[in-house]
mmCIF file of C-alpha atoms and ligand atoms in Angstrom:
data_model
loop_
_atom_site.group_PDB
_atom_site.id
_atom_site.type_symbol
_atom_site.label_atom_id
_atom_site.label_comp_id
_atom_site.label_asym_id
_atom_site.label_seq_id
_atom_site.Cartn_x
_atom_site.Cartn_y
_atom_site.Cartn_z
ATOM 1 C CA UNK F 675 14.742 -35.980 12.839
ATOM 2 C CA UNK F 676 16.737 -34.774 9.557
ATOM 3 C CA UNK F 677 20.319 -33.677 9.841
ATOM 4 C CA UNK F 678 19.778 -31.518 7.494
ATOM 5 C CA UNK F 679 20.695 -27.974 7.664
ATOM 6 C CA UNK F 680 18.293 -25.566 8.216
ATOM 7 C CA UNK F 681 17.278 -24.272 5.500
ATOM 8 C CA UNK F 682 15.829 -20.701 5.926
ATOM 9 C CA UNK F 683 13.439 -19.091 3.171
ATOM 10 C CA UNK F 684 14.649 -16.018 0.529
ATOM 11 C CA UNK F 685 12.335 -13.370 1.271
ATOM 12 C CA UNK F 686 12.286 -9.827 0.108
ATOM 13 C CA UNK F 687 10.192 -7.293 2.039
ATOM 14 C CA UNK F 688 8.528 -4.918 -0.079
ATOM 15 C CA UNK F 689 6.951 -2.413 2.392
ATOM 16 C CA UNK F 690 5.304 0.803 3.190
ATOM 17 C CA UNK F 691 7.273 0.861 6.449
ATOM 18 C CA UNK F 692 6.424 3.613 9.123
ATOM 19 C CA UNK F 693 8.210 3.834 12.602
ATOM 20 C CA UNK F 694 6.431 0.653 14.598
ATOM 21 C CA UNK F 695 3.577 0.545 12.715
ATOM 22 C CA UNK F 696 2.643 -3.122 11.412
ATOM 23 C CA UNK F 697 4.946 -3.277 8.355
ATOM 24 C CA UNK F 698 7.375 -2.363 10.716
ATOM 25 C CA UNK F 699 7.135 -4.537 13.729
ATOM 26 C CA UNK F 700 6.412 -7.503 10.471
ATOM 27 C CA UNK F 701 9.591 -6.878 9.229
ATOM 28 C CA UNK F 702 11.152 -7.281 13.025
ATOM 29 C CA UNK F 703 9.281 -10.481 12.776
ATOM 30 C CA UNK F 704 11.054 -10.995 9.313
ATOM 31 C CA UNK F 705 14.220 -10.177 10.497
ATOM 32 C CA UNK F 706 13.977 -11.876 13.704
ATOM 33 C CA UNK F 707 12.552 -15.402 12.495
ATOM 34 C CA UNK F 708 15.357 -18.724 12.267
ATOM 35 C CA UNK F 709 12.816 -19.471 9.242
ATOM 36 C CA UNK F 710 13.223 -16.603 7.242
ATOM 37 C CA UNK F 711 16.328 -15.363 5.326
ATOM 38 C CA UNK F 712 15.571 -11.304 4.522
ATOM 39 C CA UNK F 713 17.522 -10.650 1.304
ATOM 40 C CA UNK F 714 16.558 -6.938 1.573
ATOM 41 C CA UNK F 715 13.719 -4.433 2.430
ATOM 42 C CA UNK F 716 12.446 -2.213 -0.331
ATOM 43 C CA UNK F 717 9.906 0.819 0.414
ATOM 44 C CA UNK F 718 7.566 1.474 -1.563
ATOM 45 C CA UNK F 719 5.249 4.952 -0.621
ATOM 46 C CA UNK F 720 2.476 4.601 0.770
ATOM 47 C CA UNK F 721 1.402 4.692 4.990
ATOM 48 C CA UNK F 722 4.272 7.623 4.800
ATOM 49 C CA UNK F 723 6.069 9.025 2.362
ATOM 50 C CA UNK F 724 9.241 7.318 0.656
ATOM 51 C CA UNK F 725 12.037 8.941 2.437
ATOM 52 C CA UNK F 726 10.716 8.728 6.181
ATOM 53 C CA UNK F 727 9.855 5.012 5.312
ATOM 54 C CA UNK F 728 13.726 4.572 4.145
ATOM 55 C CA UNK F 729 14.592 6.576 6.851
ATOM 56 C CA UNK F 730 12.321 3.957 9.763
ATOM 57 C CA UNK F 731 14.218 0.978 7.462
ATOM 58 C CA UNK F 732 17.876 1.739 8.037
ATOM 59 C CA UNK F 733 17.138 2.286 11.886
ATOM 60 C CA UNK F 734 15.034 -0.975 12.369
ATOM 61 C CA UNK F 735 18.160 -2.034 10.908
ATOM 62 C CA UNK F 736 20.684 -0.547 13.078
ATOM 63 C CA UNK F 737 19.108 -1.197 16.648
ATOM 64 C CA UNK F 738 18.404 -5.039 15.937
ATOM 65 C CA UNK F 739 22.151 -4.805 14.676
ATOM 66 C CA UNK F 740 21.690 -6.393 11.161
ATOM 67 C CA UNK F 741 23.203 -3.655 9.658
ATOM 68 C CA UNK F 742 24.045 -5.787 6.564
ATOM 69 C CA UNK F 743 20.840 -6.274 5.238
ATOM 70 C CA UNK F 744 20.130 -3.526 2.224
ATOM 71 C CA UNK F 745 17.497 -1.434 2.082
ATOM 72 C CA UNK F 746 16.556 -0.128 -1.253
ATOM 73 C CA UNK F 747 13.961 2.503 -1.963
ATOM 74 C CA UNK F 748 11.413 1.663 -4.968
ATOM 75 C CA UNK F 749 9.186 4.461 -5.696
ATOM 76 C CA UNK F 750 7.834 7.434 -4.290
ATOM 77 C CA UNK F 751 4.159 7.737 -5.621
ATOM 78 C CA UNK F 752 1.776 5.868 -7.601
ATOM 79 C CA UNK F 753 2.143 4.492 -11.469
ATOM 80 C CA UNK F 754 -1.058 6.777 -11.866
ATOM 81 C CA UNK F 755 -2.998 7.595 -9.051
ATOM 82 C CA UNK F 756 -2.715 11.433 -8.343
ATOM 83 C CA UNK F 757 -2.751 12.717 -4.644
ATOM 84 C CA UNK F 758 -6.269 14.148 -4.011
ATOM 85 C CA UNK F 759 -8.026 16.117 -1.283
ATOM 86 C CA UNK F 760 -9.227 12.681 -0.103
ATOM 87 C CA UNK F 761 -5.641 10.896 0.123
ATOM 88 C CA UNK F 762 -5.089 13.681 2.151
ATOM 89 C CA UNK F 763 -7.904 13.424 4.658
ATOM 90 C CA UNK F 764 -7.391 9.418 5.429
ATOM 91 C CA UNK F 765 -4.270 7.382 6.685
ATOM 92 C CA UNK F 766 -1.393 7.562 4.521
ATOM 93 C CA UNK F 767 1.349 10.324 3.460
ATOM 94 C CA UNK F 768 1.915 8.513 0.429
ATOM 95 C CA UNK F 769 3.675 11.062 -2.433
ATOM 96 C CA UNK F 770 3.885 14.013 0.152
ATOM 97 C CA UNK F 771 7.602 14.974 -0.837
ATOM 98 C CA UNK F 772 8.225 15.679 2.805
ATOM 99 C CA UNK F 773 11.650 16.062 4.126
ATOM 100 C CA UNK F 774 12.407 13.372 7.380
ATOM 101 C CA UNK F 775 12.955 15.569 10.462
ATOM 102 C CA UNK F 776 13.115 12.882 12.985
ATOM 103 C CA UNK F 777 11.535 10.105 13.964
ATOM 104 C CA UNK F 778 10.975 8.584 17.901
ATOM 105 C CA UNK F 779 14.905 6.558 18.327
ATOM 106 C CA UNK F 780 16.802 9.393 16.078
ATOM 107 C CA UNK F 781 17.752 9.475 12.503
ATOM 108 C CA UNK F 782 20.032 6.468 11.018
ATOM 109 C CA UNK F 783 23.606 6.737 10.341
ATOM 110 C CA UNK F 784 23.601 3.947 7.771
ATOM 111 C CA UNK F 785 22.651 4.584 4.404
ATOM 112 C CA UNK F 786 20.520 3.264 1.940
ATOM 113 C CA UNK F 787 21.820 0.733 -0.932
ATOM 114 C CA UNK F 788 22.211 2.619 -4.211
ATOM 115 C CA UNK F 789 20.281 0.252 -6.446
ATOM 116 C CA UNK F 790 16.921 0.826 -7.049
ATOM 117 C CA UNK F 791 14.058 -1.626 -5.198
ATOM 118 C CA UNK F 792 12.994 -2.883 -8.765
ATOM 119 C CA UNK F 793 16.176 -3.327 -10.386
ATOM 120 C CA UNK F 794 17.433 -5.776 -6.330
ATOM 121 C CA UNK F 795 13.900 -7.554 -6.626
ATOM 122 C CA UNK F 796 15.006 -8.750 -10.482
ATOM 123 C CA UNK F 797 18.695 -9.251 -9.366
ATOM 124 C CA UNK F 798 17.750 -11.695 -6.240
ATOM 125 C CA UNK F 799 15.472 -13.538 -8.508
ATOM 126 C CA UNK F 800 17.946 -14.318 -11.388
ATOM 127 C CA UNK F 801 20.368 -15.292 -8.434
ATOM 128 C CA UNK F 802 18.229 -17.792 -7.091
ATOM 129 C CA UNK F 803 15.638 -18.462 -9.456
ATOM 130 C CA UNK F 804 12.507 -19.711 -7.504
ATOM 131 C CA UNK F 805 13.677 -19.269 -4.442
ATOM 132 C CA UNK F 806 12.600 -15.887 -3.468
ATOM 133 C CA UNK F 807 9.356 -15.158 -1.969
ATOM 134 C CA UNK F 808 8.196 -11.449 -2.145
ATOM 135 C CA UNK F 809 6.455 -10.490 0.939
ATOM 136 C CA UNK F 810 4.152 -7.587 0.025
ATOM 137 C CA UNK F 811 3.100 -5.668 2.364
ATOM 138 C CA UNK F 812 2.090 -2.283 1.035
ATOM 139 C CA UNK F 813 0.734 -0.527 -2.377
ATOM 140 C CA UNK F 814 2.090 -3.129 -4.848
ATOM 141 C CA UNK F 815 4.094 -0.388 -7.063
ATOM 142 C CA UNK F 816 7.760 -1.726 -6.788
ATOM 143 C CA UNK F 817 6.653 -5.562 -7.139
ATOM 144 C CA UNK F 818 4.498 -4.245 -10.938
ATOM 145 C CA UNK F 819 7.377 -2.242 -12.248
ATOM 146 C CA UNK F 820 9.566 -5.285 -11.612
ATOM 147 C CA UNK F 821 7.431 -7.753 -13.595
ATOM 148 C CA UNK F 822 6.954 -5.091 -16.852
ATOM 149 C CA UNK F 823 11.163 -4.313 -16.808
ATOM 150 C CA UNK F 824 11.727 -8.554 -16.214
ATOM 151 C CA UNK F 825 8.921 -10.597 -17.316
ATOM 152 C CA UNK F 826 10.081 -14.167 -16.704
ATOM 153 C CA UNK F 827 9.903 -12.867 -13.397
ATOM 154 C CA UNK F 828 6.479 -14.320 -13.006
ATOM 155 C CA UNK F 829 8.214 -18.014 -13.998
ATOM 156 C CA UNK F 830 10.947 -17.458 -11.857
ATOM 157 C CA UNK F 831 10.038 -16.070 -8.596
ATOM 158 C CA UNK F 832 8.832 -18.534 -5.942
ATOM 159 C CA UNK F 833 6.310 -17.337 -4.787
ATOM 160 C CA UNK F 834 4.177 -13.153 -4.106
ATOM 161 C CA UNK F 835 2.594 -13.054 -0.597
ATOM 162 C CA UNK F 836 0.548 -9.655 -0.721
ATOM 163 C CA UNK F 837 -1.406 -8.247 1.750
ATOM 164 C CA UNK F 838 -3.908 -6.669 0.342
ATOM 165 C CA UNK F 839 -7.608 -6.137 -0.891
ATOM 166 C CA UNK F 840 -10.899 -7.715 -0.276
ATOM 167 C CA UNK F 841 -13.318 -10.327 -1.694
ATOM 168 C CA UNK F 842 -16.954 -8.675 -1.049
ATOM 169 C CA UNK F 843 -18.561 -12.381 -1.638
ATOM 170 C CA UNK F 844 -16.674 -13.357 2.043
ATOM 171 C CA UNK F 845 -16.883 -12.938 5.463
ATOM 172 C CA UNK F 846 -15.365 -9.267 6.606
ATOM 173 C CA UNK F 847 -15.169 -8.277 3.204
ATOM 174 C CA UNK F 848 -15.706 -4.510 2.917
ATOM 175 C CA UNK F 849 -13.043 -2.203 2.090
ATOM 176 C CA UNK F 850 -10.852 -0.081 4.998
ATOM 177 C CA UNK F 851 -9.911 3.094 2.525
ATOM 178 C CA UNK F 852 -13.401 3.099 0.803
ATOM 179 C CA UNK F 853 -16.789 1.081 1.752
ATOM 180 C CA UNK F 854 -15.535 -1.049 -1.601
ATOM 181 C CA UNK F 855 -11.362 -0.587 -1.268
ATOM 182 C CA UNK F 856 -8.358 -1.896 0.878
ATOM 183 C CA UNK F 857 -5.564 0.778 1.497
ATOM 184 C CA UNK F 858 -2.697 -1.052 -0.495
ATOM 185 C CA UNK F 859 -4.688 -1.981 -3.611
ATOM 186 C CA UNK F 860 -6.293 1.443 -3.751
ATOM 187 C CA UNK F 861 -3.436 3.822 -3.265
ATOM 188 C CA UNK F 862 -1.821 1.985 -6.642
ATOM 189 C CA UNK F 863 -4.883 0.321 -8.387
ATOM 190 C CA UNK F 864 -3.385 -0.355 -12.045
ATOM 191 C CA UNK F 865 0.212 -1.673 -10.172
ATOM 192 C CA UNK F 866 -2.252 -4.029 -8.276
ATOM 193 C CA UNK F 867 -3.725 -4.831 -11.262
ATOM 194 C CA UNK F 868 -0.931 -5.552 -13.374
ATOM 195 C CA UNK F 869 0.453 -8.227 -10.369
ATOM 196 C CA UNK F 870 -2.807 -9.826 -9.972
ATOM 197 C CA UNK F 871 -2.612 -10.808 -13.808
ATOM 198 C CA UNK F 872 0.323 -11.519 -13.913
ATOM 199 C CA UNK F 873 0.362 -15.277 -13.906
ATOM 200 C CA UNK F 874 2.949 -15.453 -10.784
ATOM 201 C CA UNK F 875 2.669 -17.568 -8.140
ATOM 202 C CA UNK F 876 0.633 -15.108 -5.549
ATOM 203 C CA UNK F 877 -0.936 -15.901 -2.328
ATOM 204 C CA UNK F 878 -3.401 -13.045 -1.527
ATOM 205 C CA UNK F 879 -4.343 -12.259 2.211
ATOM 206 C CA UNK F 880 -6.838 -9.530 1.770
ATOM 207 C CA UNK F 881 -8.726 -7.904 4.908
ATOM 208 C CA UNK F 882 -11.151 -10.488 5.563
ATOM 209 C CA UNK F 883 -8.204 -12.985 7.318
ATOM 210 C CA UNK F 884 -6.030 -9.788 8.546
ATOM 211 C CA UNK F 885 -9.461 -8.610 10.393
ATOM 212 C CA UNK F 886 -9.058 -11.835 12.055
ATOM 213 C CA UNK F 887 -6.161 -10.037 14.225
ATOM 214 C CA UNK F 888 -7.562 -7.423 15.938
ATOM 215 C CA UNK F 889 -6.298 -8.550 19.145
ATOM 216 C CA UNK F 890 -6.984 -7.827 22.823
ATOM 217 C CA UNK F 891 -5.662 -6.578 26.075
ATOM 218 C CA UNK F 892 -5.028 -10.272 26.691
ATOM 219 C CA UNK F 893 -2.530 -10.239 23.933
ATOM 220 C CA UNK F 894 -0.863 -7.462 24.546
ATOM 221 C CA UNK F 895 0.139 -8.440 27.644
ATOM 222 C CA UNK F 896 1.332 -11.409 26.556
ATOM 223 C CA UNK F 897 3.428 -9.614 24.290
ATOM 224 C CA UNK F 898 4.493 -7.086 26.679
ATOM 225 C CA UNK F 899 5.535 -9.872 29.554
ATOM 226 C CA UNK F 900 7.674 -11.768 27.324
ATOM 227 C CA UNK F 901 11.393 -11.695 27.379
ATOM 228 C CA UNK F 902 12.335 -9.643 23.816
ATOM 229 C CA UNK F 903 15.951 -10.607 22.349
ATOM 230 C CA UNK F 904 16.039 -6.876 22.025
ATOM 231 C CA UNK F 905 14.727 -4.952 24.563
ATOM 232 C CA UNK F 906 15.149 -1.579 22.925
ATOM 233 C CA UNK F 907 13.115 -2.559 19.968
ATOM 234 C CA UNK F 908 10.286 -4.286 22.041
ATOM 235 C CA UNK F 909 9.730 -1.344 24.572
ATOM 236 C CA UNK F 910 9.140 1.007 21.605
ATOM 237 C CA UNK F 911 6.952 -1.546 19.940
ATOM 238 C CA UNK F 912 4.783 -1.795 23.106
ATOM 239 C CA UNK F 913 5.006 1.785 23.787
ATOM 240 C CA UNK F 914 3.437 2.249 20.350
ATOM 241 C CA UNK F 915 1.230 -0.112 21.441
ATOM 242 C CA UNK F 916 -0.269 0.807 24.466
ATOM 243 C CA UNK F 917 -1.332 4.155 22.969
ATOM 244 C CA UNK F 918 -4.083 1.693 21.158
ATOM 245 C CA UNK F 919 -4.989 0.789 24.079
ATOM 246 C CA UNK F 920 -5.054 3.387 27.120
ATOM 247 C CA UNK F 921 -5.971 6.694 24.750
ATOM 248 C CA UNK F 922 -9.468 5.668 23.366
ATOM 249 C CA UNK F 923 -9.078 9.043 21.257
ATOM 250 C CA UNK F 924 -6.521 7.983 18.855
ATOM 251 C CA UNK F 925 -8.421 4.745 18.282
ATOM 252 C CA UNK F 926 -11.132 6.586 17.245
ATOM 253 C CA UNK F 927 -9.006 8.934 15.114
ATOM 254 C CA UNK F 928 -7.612 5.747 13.498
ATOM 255 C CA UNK F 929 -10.951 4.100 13.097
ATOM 256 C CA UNK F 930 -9.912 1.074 14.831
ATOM 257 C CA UNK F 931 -10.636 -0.555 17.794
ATOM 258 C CA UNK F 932 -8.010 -2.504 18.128
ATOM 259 C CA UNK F 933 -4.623 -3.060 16.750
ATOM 260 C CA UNK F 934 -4.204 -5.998 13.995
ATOM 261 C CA UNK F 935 -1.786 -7.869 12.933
ATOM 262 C CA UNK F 936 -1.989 -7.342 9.143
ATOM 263 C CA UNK F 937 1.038 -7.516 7.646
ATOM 264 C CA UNK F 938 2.467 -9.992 10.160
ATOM 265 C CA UNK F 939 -0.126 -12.375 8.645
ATOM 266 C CA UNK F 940 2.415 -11.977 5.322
ATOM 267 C CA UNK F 941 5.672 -12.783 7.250
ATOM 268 C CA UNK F 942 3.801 -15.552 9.187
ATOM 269 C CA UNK F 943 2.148 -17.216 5.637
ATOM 270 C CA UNK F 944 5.766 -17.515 4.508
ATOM 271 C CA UNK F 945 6.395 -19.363 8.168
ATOM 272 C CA UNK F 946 3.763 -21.236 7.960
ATOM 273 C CA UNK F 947 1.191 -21.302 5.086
ATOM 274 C CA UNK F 948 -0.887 -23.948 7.151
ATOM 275 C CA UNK F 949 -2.282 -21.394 9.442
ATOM 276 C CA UNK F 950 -4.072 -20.546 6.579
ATOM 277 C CA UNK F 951 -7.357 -21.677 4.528
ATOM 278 C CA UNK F 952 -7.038 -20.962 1.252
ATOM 279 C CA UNK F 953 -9.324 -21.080 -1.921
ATOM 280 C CA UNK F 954 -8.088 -20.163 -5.567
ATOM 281 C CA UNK F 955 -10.076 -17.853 -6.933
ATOM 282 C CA UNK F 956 -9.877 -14.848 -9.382
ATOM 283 C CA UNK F 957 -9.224 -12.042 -8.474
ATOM 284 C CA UNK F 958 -9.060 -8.031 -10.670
ATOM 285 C CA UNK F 959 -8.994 -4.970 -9.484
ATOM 286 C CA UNK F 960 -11.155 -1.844 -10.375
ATOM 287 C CA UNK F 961 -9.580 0.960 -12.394
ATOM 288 C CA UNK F 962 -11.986 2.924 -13.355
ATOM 289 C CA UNK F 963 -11.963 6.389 -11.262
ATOM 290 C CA UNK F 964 -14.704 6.877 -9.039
ATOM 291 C CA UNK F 965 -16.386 4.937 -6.094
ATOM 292 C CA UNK F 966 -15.057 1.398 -7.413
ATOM 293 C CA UNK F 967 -11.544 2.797 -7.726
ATOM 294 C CA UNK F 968 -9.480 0.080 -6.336
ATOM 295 C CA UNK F 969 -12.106 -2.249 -5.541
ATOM 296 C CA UNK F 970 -11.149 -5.991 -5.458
ATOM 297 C CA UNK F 971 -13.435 -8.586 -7.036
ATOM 298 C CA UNK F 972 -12.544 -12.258 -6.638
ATOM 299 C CA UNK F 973 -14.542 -15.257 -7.479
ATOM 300 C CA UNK F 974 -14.522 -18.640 -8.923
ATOM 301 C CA UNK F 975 -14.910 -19.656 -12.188
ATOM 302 C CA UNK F 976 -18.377 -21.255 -13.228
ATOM 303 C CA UNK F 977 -18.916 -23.578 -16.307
ATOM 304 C CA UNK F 978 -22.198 -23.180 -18.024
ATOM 305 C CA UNK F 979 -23.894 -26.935 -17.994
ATOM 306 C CA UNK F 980 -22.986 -27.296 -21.907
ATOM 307 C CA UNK F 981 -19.427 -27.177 -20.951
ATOM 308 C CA UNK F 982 -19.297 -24.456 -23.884
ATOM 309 C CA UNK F 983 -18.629 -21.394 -21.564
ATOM 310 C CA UNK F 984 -17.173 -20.093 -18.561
ATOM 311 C CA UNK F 985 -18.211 -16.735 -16.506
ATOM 312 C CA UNK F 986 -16.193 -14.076 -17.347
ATOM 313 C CA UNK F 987 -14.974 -14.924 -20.152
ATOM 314 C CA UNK F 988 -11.645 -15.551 -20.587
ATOM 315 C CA UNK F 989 -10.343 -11.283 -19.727
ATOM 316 C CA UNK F 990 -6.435 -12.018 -18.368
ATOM 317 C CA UNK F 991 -7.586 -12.639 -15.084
ATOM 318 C CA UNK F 992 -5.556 -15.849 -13.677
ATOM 319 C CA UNK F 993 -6.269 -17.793 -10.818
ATOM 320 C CA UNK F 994 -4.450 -17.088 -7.440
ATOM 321 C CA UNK F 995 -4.675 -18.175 -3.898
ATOM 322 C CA UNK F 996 -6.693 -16.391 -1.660
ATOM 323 C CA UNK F 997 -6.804 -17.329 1.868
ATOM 324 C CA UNK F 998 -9.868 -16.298 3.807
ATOM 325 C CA UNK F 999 -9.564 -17.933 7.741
ATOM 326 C CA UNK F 1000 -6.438 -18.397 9.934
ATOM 327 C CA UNK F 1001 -5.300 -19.664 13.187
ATOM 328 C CA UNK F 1002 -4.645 -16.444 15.170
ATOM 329 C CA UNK F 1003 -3.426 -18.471 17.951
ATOM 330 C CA UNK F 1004 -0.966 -19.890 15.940
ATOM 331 C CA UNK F 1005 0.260 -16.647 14.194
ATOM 332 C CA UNK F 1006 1.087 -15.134 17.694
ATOM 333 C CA UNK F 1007 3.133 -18.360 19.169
ATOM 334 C CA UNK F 1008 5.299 -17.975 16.097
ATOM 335 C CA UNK F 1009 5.674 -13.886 16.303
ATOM 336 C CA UNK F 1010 6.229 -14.719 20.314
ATOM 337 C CA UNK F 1011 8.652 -16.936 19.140
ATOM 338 C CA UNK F 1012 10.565 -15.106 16.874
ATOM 339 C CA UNK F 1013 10.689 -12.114 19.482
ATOM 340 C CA UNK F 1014 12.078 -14.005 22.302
ATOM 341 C CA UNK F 1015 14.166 -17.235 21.697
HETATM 342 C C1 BDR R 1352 -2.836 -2.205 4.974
HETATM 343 O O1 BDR R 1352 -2.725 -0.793 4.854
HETATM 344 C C2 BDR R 1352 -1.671 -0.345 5.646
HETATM 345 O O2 BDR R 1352 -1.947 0.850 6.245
HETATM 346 C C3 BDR R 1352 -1.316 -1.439 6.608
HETATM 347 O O3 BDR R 1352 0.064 -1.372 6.880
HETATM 348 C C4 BDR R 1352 -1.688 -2.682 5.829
HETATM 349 O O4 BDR R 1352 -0.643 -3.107 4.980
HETATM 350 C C5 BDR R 1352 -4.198 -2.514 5.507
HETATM 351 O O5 BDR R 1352 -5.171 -2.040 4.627
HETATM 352 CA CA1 CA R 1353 1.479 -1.939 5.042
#
């Protein structure tokens, strides 16, 4: 065994953070793991609109008494995409402008940091250049306005862990938003873009290994028998919960089944990226409006037998990792973990 200190790993969460939905009980993961060091959340719209999700920040904050960590809001609506009749029939209150009346444990006292999320993404990076790991967990907005203010960015963060999109050519590969589209990439295609070809170091986790957490009664007992570190936090979080299970109506309404575990597989990559199988591929997003909008493609690159070409040809597109099974198992024995020792 190593003397060695500890060493816990930079991470920034950049989320579209709700009250106990998954970005939230991630970042309690985030927040509660020896393995991670959270340098800051920043929101970014998109499950809810930017204020409420500031609002669900500072109060995660305040009842698991970490008061110090800053929250700083990134943007409130898409680089392009404009609010339609169909954002406002599916899930999401992204760019809403609604003012936050309350949410379940009361409004937070503490307030927000003043700086803006892009402007503390670039500042922790220069600070500890390629140390900081970005875990993305919602439309990628903040994370592409950061890399077109800082380029070298892309050389000097260590590493983008997004949750997002889906590879048609793999198992569980059709879209959540759209039959083609994952939620994230969709509600900000061109910001999704712009990270995916960006050259940084990304790991992509798109809905084919997040589907691979739509978990059980079984689990959710297990969750619900073990011994929290804070009790508060874990009674809402099963509370939430247990509507997903005992009120088959607002499954239906949510078009789910069960609950999963998708942005916890983020916070758990940066854990441990060996629960993982991963592939490099490439992978672009869709910008053209219409049915496509926000589609993710991804494949691997083919040489013709001459050598001479490749397919596509060369278009900015840069290879990434995309990982595409995981050890389920082994995600919840660390989130158990986290929660209660
Ligand atoms: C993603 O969309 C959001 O609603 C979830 O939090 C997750 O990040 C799944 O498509
Ligand atoms: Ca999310």
């Amino acid at each position: 065994m190593s003397d060695l200190p500890h060493q816990s790993r930079k991470v920034i969460m950049d989320c579209d953070i709700g009250w106990m939905n998954d970005d939230c009980t991630a970042t309690m993961f985030a927040l509660l793991s020896p393995d991670l060091d959270l340098l800051g959340i920043t929101p970014v719209m998109g499950n809810f609109d930017l204020d409420h999700e500031v609002a669900c920040a500072l109060r995660l904050l305040e009842l698991l008494g970490r008061t110090e960590v800053p929250v700083c809001a990134g943007f409130d609506r898409p680089l392009i995409h404009e609010r339609s009749s169909y954002a406002d029939q599916v899930w999401g209150k992204w760019g809403t402008l609604q003012p936050v009346e309350s949410i379940p444990p009361g409004l937070p006292t503490l307030q927000r940091d003043p700086r803006h999320a892009v402007d503390f993404i670039i500042e922790c990076v220069q600070k500890y250049p390629n140390e900081v790991t970005i875990l993305a967990t919602g439309p990628l907005t903040n994370v592409a306005v950061a890399i077109r203010k800082y380029p070298q960015l892309v050389e000097q963060v260590g590493e983008i862990i997004i949750m997002g999109g889906n590879i048609p050519g793999l198992p569980r590969g059709h879209g959540n938003i759209t039959p083609m589209a994952e939620f994230n990439i969709w509600v900000d295609p061109e910001a999704a873009r712009i990270v995916l070809r960006s050259g940084a170091p990304i790991t992509l986790l798109p809905l084919n290994v997040c589907r691979l957490t739509h978990f059980d009664r079984a689990y959710f007992d297990r969750l619900a028998s073990a011994e929290s570190k804070h009790p508060e936090v874990a009674r809402l979080f099963r509370d939430y919960l247990l509507i997903h299970f005992e009120n088959p109506e607002v499954d239906r309404k949510n078009a789910r089944l069960f609950y999963g575990l998708y942005d916890h597989c983020v916070v758990g990559c940066a854990i441990n990226p060996d629960l993982y199988t991963v592939t490099e591929m490439h992978v672009d997003v869709n910008i053209v409006q219409g049915a496509f909008y926000g589609a993710t493609h991804g494949y691997q690159r083919g040489t013709y037998s001459s050598g001479a070409y490749q397919f596509p040809l060369d278009d900015g597109c840069r290879p990434i990792k995309v990982a595409h099974e995981m050890d389920f198992e082994g995600l919840v024995d660390i989130y158990l973990r986290a929660l209660t020792e």
